[in-house]
């Protein structure tokens, strides 16, 4: 798939912008702080209903305006789609698909699919486990949008259960109410059952995803790092000691087995959970382990190796998302400046064949020649097309 | 901001559920333009409600006497008890016009985030009602969301040793709707609870 047009109103630094887009490579260049990343951030938002830079929507709305609008026209070769998102300050956002309002904004997930590379990706390797869990969950939702609901359900169970555990502690629950351990234990069983059910579904989906990603990560790592660097590997580690039941034949059986294991694990850690007031077992504490040359990437890998790993994860996502379907839109936000020349060229070679690639860079010379295409200069929120090759 | 009295009214209206600041303002100015007799009738109804409406000592439904009309109705089946979260849920179930049992209002659902545990609900009263063995079926009609499900599971576990049949209304497809419009959660539940077609 590819974008044919991106139009913004009061989004970040843009009062108004309207960019025609074509398949192939499009480059946005210009000094820092002029609005390059804002453009690709808007594309990412239209695909995932979230920004890769801001946790809340408020910073996305131009200062002084009370709503921002993103319009993205998409062509898949078979049909065209128009996604329109209205971000409202202090009110629910509204989404229209082909001019029809959607009652549930998350129904728009999957219409536009993107894979975004950004300087923030280094945190996938060097950051907290939460970054890697979010990477898996975001990819899961991009592959099968129904996981947005599974994830939301699980988050809610964890919140409720944590609040309950806290109410047995010295400070009490979120409303300052304190309960005896006996009273908490009486309802804890119920929340355990719900946490196990919702958690098992998320857990099994993540494990399946990691298994599918593994060969792609191994291949992409070698391709990016070059030569005989590597091998790189990924593994999913549950937060509770239970062997993965490889004999469970169907997805349903695996989910049921994981739910049983998770419930048992919760019973085992119950005493320390009550002491500490936190949920100690479940997919919210699992880890995606990354390793390079059989050593954990976090802490051991060099800066260059960490970058290769981050790129390998994104490239592997791209491979998975495009398998058997149209290509997602590939976005390279300011990544070339972070890489040495060898990695730049190898990355360029890997992505050049994608249906559509959007690239931002402060210095156009950082972009390998292989990625030639339409070139826009971005300056103070206005775009000017540069004639000829960059 | 408006002067004194009108702003005071807007503030009070704005505290009502489902009424925002703009809605409150609209209602206030509507009342201002309405015949004073109509407004007085509304005020009288509000005061009458606070003075006369009580909660049924048996089931927790709204009542004008010690017990509500459903609990006093001897034609109701004492063997079937339907547990709901709020009195308004009784009105919803009553619309079926086929349920002839009695009700029990919990006054909410278990939600640790809001500091609501079983002790804050009318669970103890429910257990006391079940103690005499007259009830043979308990229908747990709490909301089909996480908190409602958790509440239903909690009560089902408490009641289990008593040997009472515990049921929960089915979740699934809305009647008269199109399959394609059902969301994936509802559709998933509907598939889970599918039944044999009797032909």
Coordinates of C-alpha atoms in Angstrom, one line a residue:
Chain A
X1 CA 0.0 0.0 0.0
X2 CA 1.1 3.6 -0.4
X3 CA -0.1 7.0 0.7
X4 CA -1.3 9.3 -2.1
X5 CA -1.8 12.3 0.0
X6 CA -1.2 13.6 3.5
X7 CA -3.1 16.7 4.7
X8 CA -2.7 18.3 8.1
X9 CA -4.6 21.1 9.9
X10 CA -3.2 22.5 13.1
X11 CA -1.1 19.5 13.7
X12 CA 2.1 20.2 15.7
X13 CA 3.9 23.1 13.8
X14 CA 1.6 22.9 10.8
X15 CA -1.3 25.3 10.4
X16 CA -2.0 23.8 7.1
X17 CA -0.1 21.3 4.9
X18 CA -1.1 19.3 1.9
X19 CA 1.5 16.9 0.5
X20 CA 0.9 14.8 -2.6
X21 CA 2.8 11.4 -2.3
X22 CA 3.8 8.7 -4.8
X23 CA 5.0 5.2 -4.5
X24 CA 8.8 4.9 -4.2
X25 CA 11.1 7.1 -2.1
X26 CA 10.1 10.5 -0.8
X27 CA 12.6 12.6 1.1
X28 CA 11.9 15.4 3.5
X29 CA 15.0 17.4 4.4
X30 CA 15.6 20.5 6.4
X31 CA 17.2 21.8 9.6
X32 CA 16.1 20.4 12.9
X33 CA 12.9 21.8 14.4
X34 CA 11.3 22.7 11.1
X35 CA 8.7 20.0 11.1
X36 CA 10.0 17.0 9.2
X37 CA 9.3 14.5 11.9
X38 CA 5.9 16.0 12.5
X39 CA 4.9 14.8 9.0
X40 CA 5.9 11.2 9.5
X41 CA 4.5 11.3 13.1
X42 CA 1.1 12.2 11.5
X43 CA 1.4 9.2 9.2
X44 CA 2.3 6.9 12.1
X45 CA -0.7 8.3 14.0
X46 CA -3.1 7.5 11.2
X47 CA -1.9 3.9 11.3
X48 CA -1.7 3.2 15.0
X49 CA -3.8 5.9 16.6
X50 CA -0.8 6.9 18.7
X51 CA 2.3 9.0 18.4
X52 CA 5.8 7.4 18.5
X53 CA 7.0 10.5 20.4
X54 CA 4.2 11.7 22.7
X55 CA 2.3 9.5 25.1
X56 CA -0.6 12.0 25.1
X57 CA -2.4 13.7 22.2
X58 CA -2.2 17.3 23.7
X59 CA 1.3 18.1 22.2
X60 CA 0.0 17.1 18.8
X61 CA -2.5 19.9 18.6
X62 CA -0.9 23.2 17.4
X63 CA -0.5 25.7 20.2
X64 CA -3.6 27.9 20.3
X65 CA -5.8 25.6 18.3
X66 CA -8.4 23.3 19.9
X67 CA -8.3 20.5 17.3
X68 CA -5.9 19.0 14.9
X69 CA -6.9 17.1 11.8
X70 CA -4.9 14.4 9.9
X71 CA -6.1 13.3 6.5
X72 CA -4.4 10.3 4.9
X73 CA -5.4 9.0 1.5
X74 CA -4.2 5.5 0.9
X75 CA -4.1 3.3 -2.2
X76 CA -3.6 -0.4 -2.0
X77 CA -3.8 -1.0 -5.7
X78 CA -7.2 -2.7 -5.3
X79 CA -9.0 0.0 -3.5
X80 CA -8.5 3.5 -2.1
X81 CA -9.2 4.6 1.4
X82 CA -9.4 8.0 3.2
X83 CA -8.6 8.1 6.9
X84 CA -9.5 11.3 8.7
X85 CA -8.7 11.8 12.3
X86 CA -9.8 14.7 14.4
X87 CA -7.8 15.2 17.6
X88 CA -9.7 17.2 20.1
X89 CA -8.3 18.9 23.1
X90 CA -10.2 17.7 26.2
X91 CA -12.7 15.7 24.1
X92 CA -12.8 12.3 22.5
X93 CA -11.1 12.1 19.1
X94 CA -13.2 11.3 16.1
X95 CA -12.3 9.1 13.2
X96 CA -13.8 8.9 9.7
X97 CA -13.1 6.2 7.2
X98 CA -14.1 7.1 3.6
X99 CA -16.2 10.0 5.0
X100 CA -18.2 7.7 7.3
X101 CA -17.7 8.3 11.0
X102 CA -16.6 5.3 13.0
X103 CA -18.3 4.6 16.3
X104 CA -15.1 2.9 17.6
X105 CA -11.9 4.7 16.6
X106 CA -9.9 1.5 16.8
X107 CA -11.8 0.1 13.8
X108 CA -9.4 2.2 11.7
X109 CA -6.4 0.1 12.8
X110 CA -5.2 -1.9 9.9
X111 CA -6.4 0.4 7.2
X112 CA -3.0 2.0 6.9
X113 CA -0.1 -0.1 8.0
X114 CA 3.4 1.4 8.6
X115 CA 6.7 0.4 10.0
X116 CA 8.5 3.4 11.5
X117 CA 12.2 3.6 12.2
X118 CA 13.2 6.4 14.5
X119 CA 16.1 7.5 16.7
X120 CA 13.9 6.4 19.7
X121 CA 14.3 2.8 18.5
X122 CA 17.6 2.5 20.2
X123 CA 15.6 2.3 23.4
X124 CA 14.3 -1.1 22.1
X125 CA 17.7 -2.5 22.8
X126 CA 19.1 -0.2 25.6
X127 CA 15.8 0.7 27.4
X128 CA 13.6 -1.0 29.9
X129 CA 11.7 -4.2 29.2
X130 CA 8.5 -2.1 28.9
X131 CA 9.9 -0.8 25.5
X132 CA 10.3 -4.2 24.1
X133 CA 6.9 -5.4 25.4
X134 CA 5.3 -2.4 23.7
X135 CA 7.2 -3.2 20.5
X136 CA 5.7 -6.7 20.5
X137 CA 2.2 -5.5 21.4
X138 CA 2.2 -2.8 18.8
X139 CA 3.2 -5.3 16.1
X140 CA 0.6 -7.7 17.3
X141 CA -2.1 -5.1 16.9
X142 CA -0.7 -4.2 13.4
X143 CA -0.9 -7.9 12.4
X144 CA -4.3 -8.6 14.0
X145 CA -6.2 -5.5 15.2
X146 CA -8.4 -7.5 17.6
X147 CA -5.4 -7.7 20.0
X148 CA -6.0 -4.0 20.7
X149 CA -9.0 -5.2 22.8
X150 CA -7.1 -8.1 24.4
X151 CA -4.3 -5.7 25.4
X152 CA -6.8 -3.1 26.8
X153 CA -8.7 -5.8 28.8
X154 CA -5.4 -7.1 30.3
X155 CA -4.2 -3.6 31.3
X156 CA -7.5 -3.1 33.1
X157 CA -7.3 -6.4 35.0
X158 CA -3.8 -5.6 36.1
X159 CA -4.9 -2.1 37.2
X160 CA -7.8 -3.5 39.2
X161 CA -5.7 -6.3 40.7
X162 CA -2.9 -3.9 41.7
X163 CA -5.3 -1.6 43.4
X164 CA -6.7 -4.5 45.4
X165 CA -3.2 -5.6 46.4
X166 CA -2.3 -2.1 47.5
X167 CA -5.4 -1.9 49.7
X168 CA -3.8 -4.6 51.9
X169 CA -0.7 -2.5 52.3
X170 CA 0.1 0.1 54.9
X171 CA -1.0 3.0 52.7
X172 CA -4.2 1.5 51.5
X173 CA -5.7 1.5 48.0
X174 CA -6.1 4.4 45.5
X175 CA -9.0 5.8 47.5
X176 CA -7.2 5.4 50.8
X177 CA -9.2 2.5 51.8
X178 CA -7.5 -0.2 53.8
X179 CA -8.5 -3.8 54.0
X180 CA -7.3 -6.8 56.0
X181 CA -5.4 -9.4 54.1
X182 CA -8.2 -11.9 54.6
X183 CA -10.7 -9.5 52.9
X184 CA -8.3 -8.9 50.0
X185 CA -7.6 -12.6 49.6
X186 CA -11.3 -13.3 49.4
X187 CA -11.6 -11.4 46.1
X188 CA -8.1 -11.9 44.9
X189 CA -9.0 -15.4 43.6
X190 CA -11.5 -13.8 41.3
X191 CA -9.0 -11.3 39.9
X192 CA -6.4 -14.1 39.5
X193 CA -8.9 -16.0 37.3
X194 CA -9.5 -12.9 35.1
X195 CA -5.8 -12.0 35.0
X196 CA -4.9 -15.5 33.9
X197 CA -7.6 -15.6 31.2
X198 CA -6.7 -12.3 29.7
X199 CA -3.0 -12.7 30.3
X200 CA -2.8 -16.1 28.7
X201 CA -4.2 -14.8 25.4
X202 CA -1.7 -12.0 25.2
X203 CA 1.1 -14.2 26.3
X204 CA 0.5 -17.0 23.8
X205 CA 0.1 -14.4 21.0
X206 CA 3.4 -12.8 21.9
X207 CA 5.2 -16.1 22.0
X208 CA 3.8 -17.0 18.6
X209 CA 4.9 -13.6 17.3
X210 CA 8.4 -14.0 18.6
X211 CA 8.7 -17.4 17.0
X212 CA 7.6 -15.9 13.7
X213 CA 10.0 -12.9 14.1
X214 CA 13.1 -15.0 15.0
X215 CA 14.3 -16.0 11.5
X216 CA 13.6 -12.6 10.2
X217 CA 15.6 -10.9 13.0
X218 CA 18.5 -13.3 12.5
X219 CA 18.6 -12.6 8.8
X220 CA 18.1 -8.8 9.0
X221 CA 20.8 -8.5 11.7
X222 CA 23.4 -10.1 9.4
X223 CA 22.2 -8.0 6.5
X224 CA 22.5 -4.7 8.4
X225 CA 25.6 -5.4 10.5
X226 CA 27.3 -6.9 7.5
X227 CA 29.8 -9.8 7.1
X228 CA 30.1 -12.3 9.8
X229 CA 28.9 -10.2 12.7
X230 CA 26.4 -12.0 14.8
X231 CA 24.5 -14.2 15.3
X232 CA 21.7 -12.2 16.8
X233 CA 18.9 -14.0 18.6
X234 CA 15.6 -13.2 20.2
X235 CA 13.6 -15.1 22.9
X236 CA 10.5 -14.5 24.9
X237 CA 10.9 -15.0 28.6
X238 CA 7.9 -15.4 30.8
X239 CA 7.9 -13.7 34.2
X240 CA 7.0 -16.9 35.9
X241 CA 8.9 -20.2 35.8
X242 CA 6.8 -22.5 33.6
X243 CA 8.0 -24.5 30.7
X244 CA 6.3 -23.6 27.5
X245 CA 4.0 -26.4 26.6
X246 CA 5.2 -27.3 23.1
X247 CA 2.9 -30.2 22.9
X248 CA -0.3 -28.2 23.1
X249 CA -1.5 -28.6 19.5
X250 CA -4.0 -25.8 19.0
X251 CA -4.0 -22.2 19.8
X252 CA -6.9 -22.7 22.2
X253 CA -5.0 -25.5 24.0
X254 CA -1.9 -23.3 24.4
X255 CA -4.0 -20.5 25.8
X256 CA -5.7 -22.8 28.3
X257 CA -2.3 -24.3 29.4
X258 CA -0.8 -20.8 29.8
X259 CA -3.8 -19.7 31.8
X260 CA -3.4 -22.7 34.2
X261 CA 0.3 -22.0 34.5
X262 CA -0.2 -18.3 35.2
X263 CA -2.8 -19.0 37.9
X264 CA -0.5 -21.4 39.6
X265 CA 2.3 -18.8 39.4
X266 CA 0.0 -16.2 41.0
X267 CA -0.8 -18.5 43.9
X268 CA 2.9 -19.0 44.5
X269 CA 3.8 -15.3 44.6
X270 CA 0.7 -14.2 46.4
X271 CA 2.5 -13.6 49.8
X272 CA 5.1 -11.3 48.3
X273 CA 2.5 -9.6 46.1
X274 CA 0.5 -8.7 49.2
X275 CA 3.7 -7.5 50.9
X276 CA 4.7 -5.3 48.0
X277 CA 1.4 -4.3 46.6
X278 CA 2.2 -5.1 42.9
X279 CA 1.3 -7.8 40.4
X280 CA 4.4 -10.0 40.2
X281 CA 3.5 -12.5 37.5
X282 CA 1.9 -12.0 34.0
X283 CA 2.8 -10.7 30.6
X284 CA 3.2 -7.2 32.0
X285 CA 6.5 -8.4 33.5
X286 CA 7.7 -10.6 30.7
X287 CA 10.8 -9.8 28.7
X288 CA 11.8 -10.0 25.1
X289 CA 15.4 -11.1 25.3
X290 CA 17.8 -9.8 22.7
X291 CA 21.2 -11.2 22.3
X292 CA 24.2 -10.7 20.1
X293 CA 26.9 -13.3 19.9
X294 CA 25.2 -15.2 22.7
X295 CA 25.5 -12.2 25.1
X296 CA 22.6 -10.1 26.2
X297 CA 22.3 -7.0 23.9
X298 CA 21.5 -4.7 26.8
X299 CA 24.7 -3.9 28.6
X300 CA 27.0 -6.0 26.3
X301 CA 26.4 -4.8 22.8
X302 CA 28.3 -1.8 21.4
X303 CA 26.5 1.3 20.1
X304 CA 26.8 0.0 16.6
X305 CA 25.6 -3.5 17.5
X306 CA 22.7 -2.0 19.4
X307 CA 21.7 0.0 16.3
X308 CA 21.9 -3.1 14.1
X309 CA 19.7 -4.9 16.6
X310 CA 17.1 -2.1 16.7
X311 CA 17.1 -2.0 12.8
X312 CA 16.8 -5.8 12.6
X313 CA 13.7 -5.7 14.8
X314 CA 12.0 -3.1 12.6
X315 CA 13.1 -4.8 9.4
X316 CA 11.8 -8.1 10.7
X317 CA 8.4 -6.4 11.5
X318 CA 8.4 -5.1 8.0
X319 CA 9.0 -8.7 6.6
X320 CA 6.2 -10.1 8.8
X321 CA 3.7 -7.4 7.9
X322 CA 4.3 -7.7 4.2
X323 CA 4.2 -11.5 4.0
X324 CA 1.3 -12.4 1.8
X325 CA -0.1 -8.9 1.9
X326 CA 0.7 -5.5 0.4
X327 CA 3.7 -3.7 1.7
X328 CA 3.3 -1.5 4.7
X329 CA 4.5 2.1 4.3
X330 CA 8.1 2.3 5.5
X331 CA 9.1 5.4 7.4
X332 CA 12.8 6.2 8.2
X333 CA 12.7 9.2 10.6
X334 CA 16.2 10.7 11.0
X335 CA 17.9 7.3 11.3
X336 CA 20.7 7.7 8.8
X337 CA 22.4 10.4 10.9
X338 CA 22.8 7.8 13.6
X339 CA 24.5 5.2 11.5
X340 CA 28.0 4.7 10.1
X341 CA 28.3 4.6 6.3
X342 CA 28.3 0.8 6.0
X343 CA 25.1 0.4 8.0
X344 CA 23.5 3.3 6.0
X345 CA 24.2 1.7 2.7
X346 CA 23.1 -1.8 3.8
X347 CA 19.9 -0.5 5.3
X348 CA 19.2 1.5 2.1
X349 CA 19.7 -1.6 0.0
X350 CA 17.2 -3.5 2.2
X351 CA 14.4 -1.0 2.0
X352 CA 14.9 0.4 -1.4
X353 CA 12.5 -2.1 -3.0
X354 CA 9.6 -1.3 -0.6
X355 CA 6.5 0.0 -2.2
X356 CA 6.7 3.4 -0.5
X357 CA 9.5 4.8 1.7
X358 CA 9.3 8.1 3.5
X359 CA 12.7 9.4 4.7
X360 CA 13.5 12.4 6.8
X361 CA 17.0 13.8 7.3
X362 CA 18.5 17.1 8.5
X363 CA 21.4 16.7 6.0
X364 CA 20.3 15.2 2.6
X365 CA 23.9 14.0 2.1
X366 CA 23.3 11.5 4.9
X367 CA 20.8 9.6 2.8
X368 CA 22.5 7.0 0.6
X369 CA 22.2 7.6 -3.2
X370 CA 20.3 4.4 -3.6
X371 CA 17.3 6.0 -2.0
X372 CA 16.7 8.7 -4.6
X373 CA 13.2 10.0 -5.2
X374 CA 11.0 13.0 -4.8
X375 CA 12.6 15.5 -2.5
X376 CA 10.8 18.1 -0.3
X377 CA 12.6 20.8 1.6
X378 CA 10.9 21.5 4.9
X379 CA 11.3 25.0 6.4
X380 CA 9.2 26.6 9.1
X381 CA 6.3 24.3 8.4
X382 CA 6.2 24.8 4.6
X383 CA 7.2 22.3 2.0
X384 CA 8.9 23.0 -1.3
X385 CA 9.7 20.4 -3.8
X386 CA 13.3 20.3 -4.9
X387 CA 13.5 19.6 -8.7
X388 CA 15.7 16.7 -9.9
X389 CA 17.5 14.1 -7.8
X390 CA 18.6 15.0 -4.3
Chain B
X1 CA -19.3 32.9 34.5
X2 CA -22.7 34.3 35.3
X3 CA -24.0 36.3 38.3
X4 CA -24.8 34.6 41.6
X5 CA -28.0 32.5 41.4
X6 CA -27.8 31.4 37.8
X7 CA -24.2 30.3 38.1
X8 CA -25.1 28.5 41.2
X9 CA -27.8 26.5 39.3
X10 CA -25.4 25.8 36.5
X11 CA -22.8 24.5 38.9
X12 CA -25.3 22.2 40.6
X13 CA -26.7 20.9 37.2
X14 CA -23.1 20.3 36.0
X15 CA -22.6 17.8 38.8
X16 CA -25.3 15.5 37.4
X17 CA -24.2 12.5 35.4
X18 CA -24.1 13.0 31.7
X19 CA -24.4 16.8 32.0
X20 CA -21.3 18.8 31.0
X21 CA -20.8 22.6 31.6
X22 CA -22.4 23.4 28.2
X23 CA -25.4 21.2 28.9
X24 CA -25.8 22.6 32.4
X25 CA -25.9 26.1 30.9
X26 CA -28.5 25.1 28.3
X27 CA -30.8 23.5 30.9
X28 CA -30.4 26.5 33.2
X29 CA -31.5 29.0 30.5
X30 CA -34.2 26.7 29.4
X31 CA -35.6 26.6 33.0
X32 CA -35.3 30.4 33.1
X33 CA -37.5 30.8 30.1
X34 CA -40.0 28.2 31.2
X35 CA -43.4 28.9 32.9
X36 CA -42.5 29.2 36.7
X37 CA -45.3 26.7 37.5
X38 CA -43.5 24.0 35.5
X39 CA -40.2 24.8 37.3
X40 CA -42.0 24.6 40.6
X41 CA -43.4 21.2 39.7
X42 CA -39.9 19.9 38.9
X43 CA -38.6 21.3 42.2
X44 CA -41.5 19.7 44.1
X45 CA -40.8 16.3 42.4
X46 CA -37.1 16.5 43.4
X47 CA -38.0 17.3 47.0
X48 CA -40.7 14.7 47.1
X49 CA -38.2 12.1 45.8
X50 CA -35.6 12.9 48.5
X51 CA -38.3 12.8 51.2
X52 CA -40.3 9.7 50.1
X53 CA -38.2 7.4 48.2
X54 CA -36.3 4.8 50.2
X55 CA -34.5 1.6 49.5
X56 CA -36.3 -1.7 50.0
X57 CA -35.0 -3.4 53.1
X58 CA -35.1 -6.8 51.4
X59 CA -33.8 -6.3 47.9
X60 CA -32.3 -2.7 47.8
X61 CA -34.6 -1.6 45.0
X62 CA -36.2 1.9 45.2
X63 CA -39.4 1.8 47.2
X64 CA -41.9 4.1 48.8
X65 CA -42.5 1.8 51.7
X66 CA -40.3 -0.4 53.8
X67 CA -40.4 -3.0 51.0
X68 CA -40.6 -2.4 47.2
X69 CA -43.6 -3.5 45.2
X70 CA -41.8 -6.5 43.7
X71 CA -40.9 -7.9 47.1
X72 CA -44.5 -7.4 48.4
X73 CA -46.0 -9.1 45.3
X74 CA -47.0 -12.6 46.5
X75 CA -47.5 -13.8 43.0
X76 CA -43.7 -13.5 42.4
X77 CA -41.7 -16.8 42.4
X78 CA -39.7 -16.9 45.6
X79 CA -37.4 -19.6 44.2
X80 CA -35.7 -17.5 41.6
X81 CA -33.5 -14.6 42.5
X82 CA -32.0 -12.2 40.0
X83 CA -28.9 -10.2 41.1
X84 CA -28.3 -6.8 39.5
X85 CA -25.9 -3.9 40.1
X86 CA -28.4 -1.0 40.2
X87 CA -32.1 -0.4 40.6
X88 CA -32.3 0.7 37.0
X89 CA -31.2 -2.7 35.9
X90 CA -34.4 -4.1 37.5
X91 CA -36.4 -1.8 35.2
X92 CA -34.5 -3.3 32.3
X93 CA -35.1 -6.9 33.3
X94 CA -38.8 -6.1 34.0
X95 CA -39.1 -5.1 30.4
X96 CA -38.9 -8.7 29.4
X97 CA -42.2 -9.2 31.2
X98 CA -41.4 -12.9 31.5
X99 CA -39.2 -12.9 34.6
X100 CA -41.4 -13.7 37.6
X101 CA -38.8 -14.1 40.3
X102 CA -37.5 -11.5 42.7
X103 CA -34.4 -9.3 42.6
X104 CA -31.4 -8.3 44.7
X105 CA -29.6 -5.0 44.1
X106 CA -25.9 -5.0 44.9
X107 CA -25.4 -1.3 44.6
X108 CA -22.5 -1.5 42.2
X109 CA -19.8 -3.9 41.2
X110 CA -16.4 -4.9 42.7
X111 CA -13.8 -2.4 41.6
X112 CA -10.6 -2.0 43.6
X113 CA -9.6 1.1 41.6
X114 CA -12.7 2.9 43.0
X115 CA -12.1 1.3 46.4
X116 CA -15.2 -0.9 46.1
X117 CA -15.0 -4.3 47.6
X118 CA -17.6 -7.0 48.4
X119 CA -18.2 -5.3 51.8
X120 CA -19.3 -2.1 50.1
X121 CA -21.9 -4.0 48.2
X122 CA -25.0 -5.7 49.5
X123 CA -23.4 -9.1 49.4
X124 CA -23.9 -10.0 53.0
X125 CA -27.6 -9.2 52.7
X126 CA -27.7 -11.5 49.7
X127 CA -26.2 -14.4 51.6
X128 CA -28.6 -13.8 54.4
X129 CA -31.5 -14.0 51.9
X130 CA -30.2 -17.3 50.5
X131 CA -29.7 -18.9 53.9
X132 CA -33.3 -20.2 54.4
X133 CA -33.1 -22.4 51.3
X134 CA -36.1 -21.0 49.6
X135 CA -34.1 -19.8 46.6
X136 CA -33.2 -22.6 44.2
X137 CA -31.8 -20.5 41.3
X138 CA -29.6 -17.4 41.4
X139 CA -29.3 -15.4 38.1
X140 CA -26.2 -13.2 38.2
X141 CA -27.2 -10.3 35.8
X142 CA -24.3 -8.0 36.6
X143 CA -23.0 -5.9 33.7
X144 CA -21.0 -7.9 31.0
X145 CA -17.8 -5.9 31.6
X146 CA -14.7 -6.8 33.6
X147 CA -16.0 -5.5 37.0
X148 CA -19.4 -7.1 36.5
X149 CA -17.8 -10.4 35.5
X150 CA -15.5 -10.3 38.5
X151 CA -18.5 -9.6 40.8
X152 CA -20.5 -12.5 39.3
X153 CA -17.5 -14.9 39.7
X154 CA -17.1 -13.8 43.3
X155 CA -20.7 -14.4 44.2
X156 CA -20.8 -17.7 42.3
X157 CA -17.9 -19.0 44.4
X158 CA -19.6 -17.9 47.6
X159 CA -22.8 -19.5 46.7
X160 CA -21.4 -22.7 45.3
X161 CA -21.3 -24.7 48.7
X162 CA -25.0 -24.0 49.2
X163 CA -26.0 -26.1 46.2
X164 CA -28.0 -23.4 44.5
X165 CA -28.2 -23.3 40.7
X166 CA -26.2 -20.3 39.6
X167 CA -26.7 -19.0 36.1
X168 CA -25.6 -16.0 34.1
X169 CA -27.4 -14.4 31.1
X170 CA -25.8 -15.3 27.8
X171 CA -23.7 -12.7 26.0
X172 CA -24.0 -12.6 22.3
X173 CA -25.4 -11.1 19.2
X174 CA -28.2 -8.5 19.4
X175 CA -31.5 -9.7 17.9
X176 CA -32.4 -8.1 14.6
X177 CA -28.8 -7.0 14.0
X178 CA -26.4 -7.9 11.3
X179 CA -23.5 -10.3 12.0
X180 CA -21.1 -8.0 10.3
X181 CA -21.7 -5.1 12.7
X182 CA -20.9 -7.1 15.8
X183 CA -17.6 -6.3 17.4
X184 CA -15.0 -9.0 17.7
X185 CA -15.4 -9.4 21.5
X186 CA -19.2 -9.9 21.3
X187 CA -18.9 -12.1 18.3
X188 CA -16.2 -14.2 20.1
X189 CA -18.4 -14.6 23.1
X190 CA -21.4 -15.5 20.9
X191 CA -19.3 -18.2 19.3
X192 CA -18.1 -19.5 22.6
X193 CA -21.7 -19.8 23.8
X194 CA -23.1 -21.3 20.6
X195 CA -25.8 -23.8 21.0
X196 CA -27.1 -26.9 19.2
X197 CA -29.7 -26.0 16.7
X198 CA -32.8 -28.1 17.5
X199 CA -34.5 -29.2 14.3

